Coordinates of C-alpha atoms in Angstrom, one line a residue:
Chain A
X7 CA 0.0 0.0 0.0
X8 CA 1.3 3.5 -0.7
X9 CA 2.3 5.5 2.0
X10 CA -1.3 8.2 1.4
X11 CA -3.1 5.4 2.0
X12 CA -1.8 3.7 4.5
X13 CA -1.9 6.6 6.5
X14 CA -5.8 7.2 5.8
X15 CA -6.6 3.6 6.7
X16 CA -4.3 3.9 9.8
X17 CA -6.6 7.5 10.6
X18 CA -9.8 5.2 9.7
X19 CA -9.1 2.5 11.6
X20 CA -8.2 5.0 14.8
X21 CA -11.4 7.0 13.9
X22 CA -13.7 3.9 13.9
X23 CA -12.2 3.0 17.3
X24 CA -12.1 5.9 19.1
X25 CA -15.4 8.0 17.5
X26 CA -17.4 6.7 20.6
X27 CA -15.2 7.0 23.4
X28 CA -16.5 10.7 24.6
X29 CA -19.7 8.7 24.7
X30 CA -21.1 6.1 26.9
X31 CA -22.9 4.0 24.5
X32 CA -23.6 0.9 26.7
X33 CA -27.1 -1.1 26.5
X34 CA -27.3 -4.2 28.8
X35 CA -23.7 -4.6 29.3
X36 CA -22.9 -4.1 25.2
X37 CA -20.8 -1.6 23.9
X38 CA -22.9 -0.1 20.8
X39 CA -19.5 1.8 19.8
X40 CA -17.4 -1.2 19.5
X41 CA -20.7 -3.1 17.6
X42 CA -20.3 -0.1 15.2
X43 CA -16.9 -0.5 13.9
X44 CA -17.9 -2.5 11.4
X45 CA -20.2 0.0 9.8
X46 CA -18.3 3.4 10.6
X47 CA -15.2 1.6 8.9
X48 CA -17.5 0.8 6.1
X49 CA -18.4 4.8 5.6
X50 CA -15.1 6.0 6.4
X51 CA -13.6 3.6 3.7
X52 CA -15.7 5.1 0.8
X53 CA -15.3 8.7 1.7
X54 CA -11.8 8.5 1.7
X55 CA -11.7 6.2 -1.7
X56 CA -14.1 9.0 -3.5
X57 CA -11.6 11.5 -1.6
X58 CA -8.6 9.8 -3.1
X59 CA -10.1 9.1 -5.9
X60 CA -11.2 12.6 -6.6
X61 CA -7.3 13.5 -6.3
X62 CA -5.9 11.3 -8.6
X63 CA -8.6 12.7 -11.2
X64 CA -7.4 16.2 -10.4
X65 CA -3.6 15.1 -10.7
X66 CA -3.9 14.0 -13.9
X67 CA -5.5 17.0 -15.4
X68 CA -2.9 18.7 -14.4
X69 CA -0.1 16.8 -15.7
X70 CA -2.0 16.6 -18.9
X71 CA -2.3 20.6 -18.8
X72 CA 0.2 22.2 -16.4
X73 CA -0.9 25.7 -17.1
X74 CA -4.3 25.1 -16.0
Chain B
X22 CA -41.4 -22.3 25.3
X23 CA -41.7 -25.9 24.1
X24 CA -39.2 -27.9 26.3
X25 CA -36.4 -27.9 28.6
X26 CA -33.6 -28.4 26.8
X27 CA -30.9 -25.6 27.2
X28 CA -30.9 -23.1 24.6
X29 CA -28.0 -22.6 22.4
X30 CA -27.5 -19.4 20.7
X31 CA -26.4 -19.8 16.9
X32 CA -25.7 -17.1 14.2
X33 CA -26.9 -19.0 11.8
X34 CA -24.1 -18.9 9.3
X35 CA -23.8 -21.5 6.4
X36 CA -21.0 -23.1 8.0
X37 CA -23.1 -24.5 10.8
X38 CA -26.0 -26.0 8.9
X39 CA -24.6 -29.1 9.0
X40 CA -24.9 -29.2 12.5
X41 CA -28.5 -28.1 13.5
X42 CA -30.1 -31.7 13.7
X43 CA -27.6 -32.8 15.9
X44 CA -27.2 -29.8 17.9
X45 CA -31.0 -30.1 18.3
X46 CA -31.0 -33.1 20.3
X47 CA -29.3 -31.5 22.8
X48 CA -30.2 -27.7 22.7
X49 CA -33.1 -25.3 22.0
X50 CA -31.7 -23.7 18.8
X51 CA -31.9 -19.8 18.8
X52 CA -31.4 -18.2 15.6
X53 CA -30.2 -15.3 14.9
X54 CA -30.7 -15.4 11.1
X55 CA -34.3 -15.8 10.8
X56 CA -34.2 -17.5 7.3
X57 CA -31.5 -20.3 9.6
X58 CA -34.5 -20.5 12.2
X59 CA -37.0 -21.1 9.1
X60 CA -34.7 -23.3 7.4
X61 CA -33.3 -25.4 10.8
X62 CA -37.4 -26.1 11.1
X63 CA -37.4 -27.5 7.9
X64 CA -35.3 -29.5 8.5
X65 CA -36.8 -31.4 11.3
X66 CA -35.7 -29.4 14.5
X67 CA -38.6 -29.2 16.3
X68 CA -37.2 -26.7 19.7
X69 CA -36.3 -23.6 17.3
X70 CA -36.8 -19.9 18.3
X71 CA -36.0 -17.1 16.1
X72 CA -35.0 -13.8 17.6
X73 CA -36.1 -12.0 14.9
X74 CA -39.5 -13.7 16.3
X75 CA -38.9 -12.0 19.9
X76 CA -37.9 -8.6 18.5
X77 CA -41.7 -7.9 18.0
X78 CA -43.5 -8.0 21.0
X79 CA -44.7 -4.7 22.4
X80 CA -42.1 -4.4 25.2
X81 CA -39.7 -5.4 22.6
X82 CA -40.5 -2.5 20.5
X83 CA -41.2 0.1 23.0
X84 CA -38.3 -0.5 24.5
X85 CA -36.0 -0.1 21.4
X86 CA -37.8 3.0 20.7
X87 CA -36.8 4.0 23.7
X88 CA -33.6 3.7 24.4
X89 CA -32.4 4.6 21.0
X90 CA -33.9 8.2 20.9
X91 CA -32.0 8.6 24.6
X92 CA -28.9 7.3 23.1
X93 CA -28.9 9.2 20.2
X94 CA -29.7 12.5 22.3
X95 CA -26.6 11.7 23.6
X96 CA -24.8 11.4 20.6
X97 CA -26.5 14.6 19.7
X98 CA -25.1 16.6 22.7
X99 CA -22.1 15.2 22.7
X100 CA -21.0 16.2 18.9
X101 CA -19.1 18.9 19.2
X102 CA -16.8 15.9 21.4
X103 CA -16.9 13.5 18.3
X104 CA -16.4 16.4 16.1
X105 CA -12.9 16.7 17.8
X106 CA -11.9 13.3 18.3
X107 CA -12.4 12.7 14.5
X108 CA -10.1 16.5 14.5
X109 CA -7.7 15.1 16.8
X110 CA -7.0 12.0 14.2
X111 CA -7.2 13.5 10.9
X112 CA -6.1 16.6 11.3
X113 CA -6.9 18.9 8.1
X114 CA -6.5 15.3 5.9
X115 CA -9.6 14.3 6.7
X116 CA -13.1 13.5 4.5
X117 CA -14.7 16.3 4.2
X118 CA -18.3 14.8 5.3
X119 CA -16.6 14.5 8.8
X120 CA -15.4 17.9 9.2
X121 CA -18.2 20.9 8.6
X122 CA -21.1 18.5 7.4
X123 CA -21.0 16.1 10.3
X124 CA -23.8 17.7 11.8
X125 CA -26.1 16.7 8.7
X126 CA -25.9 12.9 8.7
X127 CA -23.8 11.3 12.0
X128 CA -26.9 11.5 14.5
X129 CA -29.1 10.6 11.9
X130 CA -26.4 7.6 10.7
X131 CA -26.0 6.8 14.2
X132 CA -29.7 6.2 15.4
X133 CA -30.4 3.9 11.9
X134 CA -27.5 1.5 13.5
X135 CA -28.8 1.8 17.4
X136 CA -32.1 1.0 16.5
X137 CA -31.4 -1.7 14.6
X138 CA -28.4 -3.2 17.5
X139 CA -31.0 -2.8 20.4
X140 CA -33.4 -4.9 18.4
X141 CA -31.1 -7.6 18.7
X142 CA -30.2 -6.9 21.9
X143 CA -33.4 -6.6 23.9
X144 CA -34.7 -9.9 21.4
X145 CA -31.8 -11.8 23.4
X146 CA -32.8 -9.9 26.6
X147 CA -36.1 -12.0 26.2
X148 CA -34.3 -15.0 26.4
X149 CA -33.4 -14.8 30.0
X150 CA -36.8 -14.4 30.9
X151 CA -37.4 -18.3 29.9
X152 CA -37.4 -20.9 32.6
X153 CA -34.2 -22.5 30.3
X154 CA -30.8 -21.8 30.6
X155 CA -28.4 -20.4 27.8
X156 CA -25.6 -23.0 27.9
X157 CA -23.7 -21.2 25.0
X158 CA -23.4 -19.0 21.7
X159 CA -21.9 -20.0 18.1
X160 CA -21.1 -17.7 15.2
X161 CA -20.0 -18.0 12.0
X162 CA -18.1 -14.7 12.6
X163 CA -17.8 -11.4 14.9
X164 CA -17.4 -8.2 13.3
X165 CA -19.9 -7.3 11.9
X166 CA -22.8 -5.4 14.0
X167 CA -25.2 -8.1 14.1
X168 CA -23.5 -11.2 14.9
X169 CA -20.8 -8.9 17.2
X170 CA -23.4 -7.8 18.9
X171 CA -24.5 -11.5 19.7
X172 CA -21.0 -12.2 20.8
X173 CA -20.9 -9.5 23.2
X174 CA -24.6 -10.0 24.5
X175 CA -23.4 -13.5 25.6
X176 CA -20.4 -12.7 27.2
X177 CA -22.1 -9.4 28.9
X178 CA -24.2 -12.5 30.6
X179 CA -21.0 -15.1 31.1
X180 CA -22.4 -17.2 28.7
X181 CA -19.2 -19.0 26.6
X182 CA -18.7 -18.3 23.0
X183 CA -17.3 -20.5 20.3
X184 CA -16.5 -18.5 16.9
X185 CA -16.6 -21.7 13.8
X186 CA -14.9 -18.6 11.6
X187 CA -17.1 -19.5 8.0
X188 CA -14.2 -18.6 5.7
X189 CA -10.3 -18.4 6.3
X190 CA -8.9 -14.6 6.2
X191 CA -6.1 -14.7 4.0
X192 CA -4.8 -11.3 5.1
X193 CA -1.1 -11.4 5.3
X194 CA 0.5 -10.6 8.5
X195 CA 2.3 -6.9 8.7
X196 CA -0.1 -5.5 5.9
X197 CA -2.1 -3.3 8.1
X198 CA -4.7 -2.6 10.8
X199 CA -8.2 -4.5 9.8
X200 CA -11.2 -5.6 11.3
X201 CA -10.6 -9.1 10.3
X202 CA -8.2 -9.6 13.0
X203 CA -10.5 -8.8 15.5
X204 CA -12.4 -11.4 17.3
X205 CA -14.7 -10.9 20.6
X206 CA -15.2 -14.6 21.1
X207 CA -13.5 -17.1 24.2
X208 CA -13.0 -19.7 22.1
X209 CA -12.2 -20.5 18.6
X210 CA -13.2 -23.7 16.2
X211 CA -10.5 -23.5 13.1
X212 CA -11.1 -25.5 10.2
X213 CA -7.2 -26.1 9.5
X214 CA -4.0 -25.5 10.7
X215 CA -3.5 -22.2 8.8
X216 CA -6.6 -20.2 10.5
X217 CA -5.0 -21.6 14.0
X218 CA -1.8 -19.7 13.1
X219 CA -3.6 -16.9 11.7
X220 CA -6.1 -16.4 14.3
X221 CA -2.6 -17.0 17.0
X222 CA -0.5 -14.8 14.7
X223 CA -3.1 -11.8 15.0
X224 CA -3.1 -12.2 19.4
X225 CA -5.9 -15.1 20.6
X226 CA -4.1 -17.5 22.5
X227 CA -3.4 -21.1 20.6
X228 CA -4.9 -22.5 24.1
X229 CA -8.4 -21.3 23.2
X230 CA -8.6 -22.8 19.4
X231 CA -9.3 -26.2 18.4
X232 CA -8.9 -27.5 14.9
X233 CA -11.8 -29.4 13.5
X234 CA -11.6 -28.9 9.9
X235 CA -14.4 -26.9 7.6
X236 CA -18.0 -28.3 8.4
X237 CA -19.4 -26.3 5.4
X238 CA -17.2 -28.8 3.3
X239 CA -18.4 -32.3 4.7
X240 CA -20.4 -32.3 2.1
X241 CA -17.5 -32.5 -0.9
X242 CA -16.6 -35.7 0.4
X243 CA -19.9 -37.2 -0.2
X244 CA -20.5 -39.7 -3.0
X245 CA -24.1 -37.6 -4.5
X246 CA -22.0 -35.3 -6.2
X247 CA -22.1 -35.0 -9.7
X248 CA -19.6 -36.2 -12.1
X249 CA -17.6 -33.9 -14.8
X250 CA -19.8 -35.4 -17.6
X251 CA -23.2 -34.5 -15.7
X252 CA -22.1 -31.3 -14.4
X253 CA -21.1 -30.2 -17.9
X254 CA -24.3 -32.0 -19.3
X255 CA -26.9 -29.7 -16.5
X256 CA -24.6 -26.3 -17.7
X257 CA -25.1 -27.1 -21.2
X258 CA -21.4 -26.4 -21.9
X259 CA -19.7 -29.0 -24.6
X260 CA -17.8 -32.2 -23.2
X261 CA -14.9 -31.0 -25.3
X262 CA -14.9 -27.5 -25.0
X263 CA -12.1 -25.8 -22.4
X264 CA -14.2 -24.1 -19.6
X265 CA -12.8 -21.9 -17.4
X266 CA -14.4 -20.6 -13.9
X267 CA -14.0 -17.0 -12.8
X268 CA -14.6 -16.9 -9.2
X269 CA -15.4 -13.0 -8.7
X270 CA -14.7 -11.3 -5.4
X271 CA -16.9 -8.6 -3.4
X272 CA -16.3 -5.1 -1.8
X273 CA -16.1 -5.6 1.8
X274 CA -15.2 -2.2 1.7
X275 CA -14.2 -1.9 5.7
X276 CA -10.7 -1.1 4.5
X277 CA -9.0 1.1 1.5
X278 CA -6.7 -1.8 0.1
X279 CA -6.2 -2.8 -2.5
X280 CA -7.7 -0.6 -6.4
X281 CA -11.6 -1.5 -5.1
X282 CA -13.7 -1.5 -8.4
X283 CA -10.9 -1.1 -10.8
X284 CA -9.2 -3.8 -9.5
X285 CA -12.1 -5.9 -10.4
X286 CA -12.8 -4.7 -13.7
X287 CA -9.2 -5.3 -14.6
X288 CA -9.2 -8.5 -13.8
X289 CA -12.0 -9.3 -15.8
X290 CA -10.7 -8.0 -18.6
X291 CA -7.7 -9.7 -18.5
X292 CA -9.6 -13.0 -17.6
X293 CA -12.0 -12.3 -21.2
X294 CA -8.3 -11.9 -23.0
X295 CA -7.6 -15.5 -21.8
X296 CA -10.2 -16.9 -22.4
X297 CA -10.2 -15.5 -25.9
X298 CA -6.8 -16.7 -26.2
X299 CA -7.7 -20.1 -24.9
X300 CA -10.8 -20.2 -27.1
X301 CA -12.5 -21.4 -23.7
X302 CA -16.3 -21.5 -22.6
X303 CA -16.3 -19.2 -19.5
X304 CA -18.5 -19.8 -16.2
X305 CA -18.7 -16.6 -13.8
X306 CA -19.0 -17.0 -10.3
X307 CA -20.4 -14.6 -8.2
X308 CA -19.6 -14.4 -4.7
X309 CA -22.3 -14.6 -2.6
X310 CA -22.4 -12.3 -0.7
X311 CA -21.6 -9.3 -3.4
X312 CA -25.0 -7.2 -4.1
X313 CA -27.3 -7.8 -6.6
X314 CA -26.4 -5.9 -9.0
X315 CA -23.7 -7.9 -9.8
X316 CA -25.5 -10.2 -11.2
X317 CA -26.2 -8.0 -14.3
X318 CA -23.0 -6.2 -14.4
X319 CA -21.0 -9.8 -14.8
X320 CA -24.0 -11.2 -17.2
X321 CA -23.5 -7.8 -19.4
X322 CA -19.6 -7.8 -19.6
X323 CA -19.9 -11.6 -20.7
X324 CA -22.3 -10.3 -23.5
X325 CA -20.2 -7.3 -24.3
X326 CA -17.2 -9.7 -24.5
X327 CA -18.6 -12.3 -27.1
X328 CA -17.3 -15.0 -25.2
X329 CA -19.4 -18.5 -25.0
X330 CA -20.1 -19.2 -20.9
X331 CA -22.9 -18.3 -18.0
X332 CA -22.8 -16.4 -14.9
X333 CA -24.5 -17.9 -11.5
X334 CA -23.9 -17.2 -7.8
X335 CA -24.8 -20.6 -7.1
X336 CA -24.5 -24.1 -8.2
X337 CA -21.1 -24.5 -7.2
X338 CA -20.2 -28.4 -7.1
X339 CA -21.5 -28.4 -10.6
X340 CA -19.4 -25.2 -11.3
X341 CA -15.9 -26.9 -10.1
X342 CA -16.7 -30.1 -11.5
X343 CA -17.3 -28.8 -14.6
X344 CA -14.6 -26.2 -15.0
X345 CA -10.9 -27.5 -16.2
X346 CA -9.2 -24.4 -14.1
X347 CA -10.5 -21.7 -11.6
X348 CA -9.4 -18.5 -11.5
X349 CA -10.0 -16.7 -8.7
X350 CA -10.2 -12.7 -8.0
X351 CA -7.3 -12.8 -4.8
X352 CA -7.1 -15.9 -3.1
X353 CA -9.8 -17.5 -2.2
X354 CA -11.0 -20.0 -0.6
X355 CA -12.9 -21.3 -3.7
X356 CA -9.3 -22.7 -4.3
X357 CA -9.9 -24.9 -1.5
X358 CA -13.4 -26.3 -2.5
X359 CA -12.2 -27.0 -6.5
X360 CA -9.0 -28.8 -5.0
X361 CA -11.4 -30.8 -3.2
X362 CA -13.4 -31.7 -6.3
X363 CA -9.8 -32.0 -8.3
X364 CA -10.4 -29.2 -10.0
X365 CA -6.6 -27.7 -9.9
X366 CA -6.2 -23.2 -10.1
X367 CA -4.8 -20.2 -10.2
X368 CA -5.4 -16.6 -9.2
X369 CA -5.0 -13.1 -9.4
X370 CA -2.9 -11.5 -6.9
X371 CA -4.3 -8.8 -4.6
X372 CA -3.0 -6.0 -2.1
X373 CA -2.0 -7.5 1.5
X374 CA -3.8 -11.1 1.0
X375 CA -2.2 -14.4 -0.1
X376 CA -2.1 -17.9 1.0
X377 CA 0.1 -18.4 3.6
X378 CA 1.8 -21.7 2.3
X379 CA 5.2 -21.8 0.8
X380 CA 4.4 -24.8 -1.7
X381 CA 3.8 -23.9 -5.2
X382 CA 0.0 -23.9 -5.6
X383 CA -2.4 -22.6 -6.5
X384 CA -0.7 -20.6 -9.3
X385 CA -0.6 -16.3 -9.1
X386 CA 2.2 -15.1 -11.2
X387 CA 1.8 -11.4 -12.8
X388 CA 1.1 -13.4 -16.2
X389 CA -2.4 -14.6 -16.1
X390 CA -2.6 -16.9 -19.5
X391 CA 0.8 -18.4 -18.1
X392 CA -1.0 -19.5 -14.5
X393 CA -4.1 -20.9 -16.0
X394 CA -1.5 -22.9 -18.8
X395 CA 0.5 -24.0 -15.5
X396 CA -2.5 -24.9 -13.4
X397 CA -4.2 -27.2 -16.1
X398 CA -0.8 -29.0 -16.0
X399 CA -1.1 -29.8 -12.4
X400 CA -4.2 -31.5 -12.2
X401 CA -3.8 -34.6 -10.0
X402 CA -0.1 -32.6 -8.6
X403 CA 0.1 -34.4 -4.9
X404 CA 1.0 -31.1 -4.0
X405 CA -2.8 -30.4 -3.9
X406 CA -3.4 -32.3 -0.9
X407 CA -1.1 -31.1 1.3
X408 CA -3.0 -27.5 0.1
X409 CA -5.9 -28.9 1.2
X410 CA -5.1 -30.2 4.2
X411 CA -2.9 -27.1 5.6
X412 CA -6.9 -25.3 5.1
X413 CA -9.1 -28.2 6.4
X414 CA -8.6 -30.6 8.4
X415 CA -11.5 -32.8 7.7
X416 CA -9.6 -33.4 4.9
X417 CA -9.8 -36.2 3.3
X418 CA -12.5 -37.9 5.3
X419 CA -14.9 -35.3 5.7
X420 CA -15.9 -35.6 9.1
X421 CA -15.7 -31.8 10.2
X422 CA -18.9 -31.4 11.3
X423 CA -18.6 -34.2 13.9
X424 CA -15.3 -32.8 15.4
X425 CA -17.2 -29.6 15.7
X426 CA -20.2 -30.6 17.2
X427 CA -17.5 -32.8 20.1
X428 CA -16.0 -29.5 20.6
X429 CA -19.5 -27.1 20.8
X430 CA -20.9 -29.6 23.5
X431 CA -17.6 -30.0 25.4
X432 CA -17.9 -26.0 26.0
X433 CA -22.0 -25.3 25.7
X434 CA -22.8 -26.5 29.3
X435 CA -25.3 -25.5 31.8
X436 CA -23.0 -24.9 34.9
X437 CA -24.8 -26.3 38.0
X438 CA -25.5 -23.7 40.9
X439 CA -22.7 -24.3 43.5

């Protein structure tokens, strides 16, 4: 993996694990927060691939016209 | 409640199926799944309750209503402190949908997920309300929401969990954080040696994990499947044509590895060129769990491509008994199954996954017309048995399902009151 993405997924991962920790999100004895991880790991994954994405797009329009 | 047998709480996964009529004999089955609890009843066991069942009761409802809008008014005043932690870790690098828009969608995103997780949770919260203890919980895995929260319902009430993981991870040590690597459960039931290294190599103590093989793949050892001849005759592809499988992958999505749809759309183009080359019949195999859609984006290409061949997400014994060579999309454990059917292939390398064995097969070099000509040559190669083996250790007599269901009802006990 190159080193931009590695450090998104690294900021993912920390963001899925850590989102709920200002908040006590227990229900008889289960952490809803750590349930979650799955799903907010899921959403953070496509924003940063459209994110990424949405750079390498821009990148090459500029190497194909500098002066723009 | 119609006995009193101990209940035993299952997921409901594919992998366990082969269990549920013995299991029943000994436990109240409570499915999470509630096509497994329709589908367990069909099949004879009579003690079956489906949570999905409990999850509609008044109390059941009320109280999910409930306790989600309190939970997500939390969430609501404590934004500005989630807006901050997500600061803390990206800095200015960040999505923009988490930075000035977060206060259009997270509470909103949030609440869709509570609801839906306090279902599940007060469903199982209606179980100890029965006269009938809960002597244990099985799942097929633990990370995702519904079958995590499972796990950790159980183990919030000391009840023992056993994780029968449905599929090895073939996520290579060293290549990064991910979800897979996580698992909530006290005890582990590996189908092979490699998923007891992985799951050891990735922190659960070797202690906690017995190997029993692959229950799901009992059934390849059986004598009613079908032979190449038959398989070929029920997909209508010619006895002396050269078919090729593609075994497509999905987007699991909870990590950025990897080229995500490109990736995939490479690879079928560069599986069409071979099988041009070959002059082959092609069969596509969708993975099952990849979205619907997928079934007319894969039948489309085919078209588009001019290429004899079919697309199906099921079927697979006739699939791998009538194929010559698979070619998988990263390795997959579809390599496992056709090796099992001696159907010998190959596959497309991926980002941070690989088969941990250092023997020569299946096939993945960067050339893919080269690894389908080099796995065709090694049908019948020894060398596949010692693949299959290292993956499931029910190999060769197919009696997975029986170590299993020893090692379920060794932990799933009602502990007496001392």
């Amino acid at each position: 993996m190159d080193a931009v993405k590695a450090l998104a997924e690294q900021k993912n991962w920390e963001a899925a694990h850590q989102w709920f920790q200002a908040i006590p999100l227990m229900h008889r004895g289960v952490d809803l927060g750590d349930m979650m991880t799955y799903d907010v790991l899921r959403v953070l994954g496509r924003l940063t691939q459209a994110d990424l994405q949405q750079k390498e797009t821009a990148d090459a329009e500029q190497q194909a016209d500098p002066a723009a | 409640m119609p006995n009193n047998k101990p209940i035993l709480l299952l997921s409901g996964g594919g992998n366990q199926q082969s269990l549920w009529t013995e299991l029943a004999r000994d436990y109240t089955l409570a499915f999470l799944y509630p096509q497994a609890a329709q589908l367990a009843r069909e099949m004879g066991c009579v003690e079956v309750i489906s949570l999905d069942e409990m999850a509609h009761t008044n109390d059941v409802v009320e109280e999910v209503a409930n306790s989600s809008a309190k939970l997500t008014s939390q969430i609501v005043t404590r934004l500005p402190d989630v807006l901050q932690t997500f600061k803390s870790i990206y800095a200015d690098a960040g999505p923009a949908a988490l930075d000035g828009q977060l206060n259009n969608w997270w509470a909103g995103y949030c609440l869709h997920h509570i609801q839906a997780a306090l279902t599940r949770l007060e469903a199982m919260n209606q179980l100890t309300k029965q006269p009938i203890p809960i002597a244990g919980c099985v799942t097929h895995e633990d990370v995702a929401p519904d079958t995590r929260s499972l796990v950790s319902w159980a183990k919030a009430q000391g009840i023992p969990t056993i994780h029968l993981p449905h599929a090895a991870c073939h996520l290579l040590p060293g290549s990064g954080t991910d979800i897979h690597r996580e698992t909530r459960t006290d005890f582990i039931a590996a189908s092979g040696l490699y998923m007891q290294n992985w799951y050891v190599g990735n922190g659960f103590d070797r202690k906690r994990i017995e190997i029993v093989g692959a229950p799901q793949w009992d059934g390849l050892y059986g004598e009613q499947l079908p032979g190449r001849t038959e398989a070929r005759d029920v997909l209508h592809r010619d006895p002396n044509r050269l078919v090729l499988c593609y075994a497509a992958t999905w987007g699991q999505t909870t990590s950025i590895r990897g080229e995500a749809d490109r990736e995939i759309d490479d690879g079928l183009a560069e599986m069409f060129k071979v099988a041009k080359d070959l002059d082959a019949d092609l069969i596509i195999k969708i993975h099952p769990n990849d979205a619907q859609p997928a079934d007319q984006y894969y039948a489309q290409a085919l078209q588009l491509a001019k290429l004899n061949g079919l697309v199906t997400r099921w079927h697979t014994h006739y699939i791998l008994r009538a194929a010559d060579v698979v070619i998988a999309q990263g390795p997959s454990n579809l390599c496992v199954e056709a090796a099992i059917l001696g159907t010998p292939s190959c596959y497309i390398p991926t980002e941070g996954f690989d088969f941990a064995n250092d023997w020569s097969l299946p096939f993945h070099g960067a050339d893919l017309h080269e690894s389908v000509t080099r796995a065709l040559a090694s049908r019948g190669d020894p060398v596949w048995q010692d693949f299959i083996g290292y993956y499931n250790a029910g190999h060769p007599d197919g009696n997975a399902s029986e170590r299993a269901l020893n090692y379920i009802r060794s932990i799933a006990q009602v502990k007496e009151p001392v």
